[in-house]
Amino acid sequence: MCKILKSIYISLMLIVSPQIKAASDTCHPKINPRLPQYIAGYGSLIDEQSKKTTDSKAYENIPVLIKGFKRSWCAHGNMPGFNATFLSLNENKKGTFNGVIYRVSDPKEIELYDTRETVYCRKELSAEQIKIYTKKIPEKIQVWIYYPKSTQNDQPSREFPITQSYVDIFIRGCIKIEEKFNIKDFAKECILTTDNWPEQHWVNDRVYPRRPSAYEPYARKIDALLKEHLPKQFKNITIE
């Protein structure tokens, strides 16, 4: 009886295992290690300083416009002592947003990103989905973007506000890209190609950041951009 059950178990595993592997490959496809590997950044990774805390050996950010996704404040983050709503993506055929791509130092780094981004899938971007603002990059590369396994539609709330310290990192990165590559209105487009800016539930935590953060030298420029393009929301930001 035991032998029969063991035989059935092995047979089932042979049938199910490829399906499990296929599902895994769908979420994290195999890379081509012979090609340079790039990752798309759309939030805090736009900022070089923030990116280096994630991947200290990553190459320089390259400004791009990406098609096929919408960027939005739609992801609740629940960490000890720090509840907030973060930027995330949802697939959208008509969607576009500006951001960056950068090359990882070693193709094996992709596996580490996969491990770290447990609630995200990795999808390869086609050449048609990427518009480079400045210098050309090699034609034969792989560019990956991480996006939620399921559609995210979390709303900023009293318990999960968006925080100024995170907004600062995001827009600071956009301002630096604009200045470094002399791209007119790049920072403005970061704001305008991001959905779901809340009129409430936005806290100014610069003095005592909810997340570790240094003094924000770009605060005045960030505020000027926000006040110009999101006047109603900017007026209702609360200080804590």
JSON list of C-alpha atoms in Angstrom, two decimals, residues 1 38 57-58 60 92-93 142 183 192 214 223:
[
{"chain": "A", "resi": 1, "resn": "MET", "atom": "CA", "xyz": [0.00, 0.00, 0.00]},
{"chain": "A", "resi": 38, "resn": "TYR", "atom": "CA", "xyz": [18.71, 46.84, -16.61]},
{"chain": "A", "resi": 57, "resn": "LYS", "atom": "CA", "xyz": [27.21, 48.89, -7.31]},
{"chain": "A", "resi": 58, "resn": "ALA", "atom": "CA", "xyz": [24.46, 49.87, -9.74]},
{"chain": "A", "resi": 60, "resn": "GLU", "atom": "CA", "xyz": [24.19, 55.54, -13.50]},
{"chain": "A", "resi": 92, "resn": "ASN", "atom": "CA", "xyz": [-2.36, 50.05, -18.40]},
{"chain": "A", "resi": 93, "resn": "LYS", "atom": "CA", "xyz": [-2.07, 49.94, -22.20]},
{"chain": "A", "resi": 142, "resn": "GLN", "atom": "CA", "xyz": [17.17, 43.33, -21.19]},
{"chain": "A", "resi": 183, "resn": "ILE", "atom": "CA", "xyz": [15.67, 67.87, -19.45]},
{"chain": "A", "resi": 192, "resn": "LEU", "atom": "CA", "xyz": [1.77, 64.89, -13.65]},
{"chain": "A", "resi": 214, "resn": "ALA", "atom": "CA", "xyz": [18.58, 63.34, 6.27]},
{"chain": "A", "resi": 223, "resn": "ASP", "atom": "CA", "xyz": [7.43, 72.63, -2.55]}
]
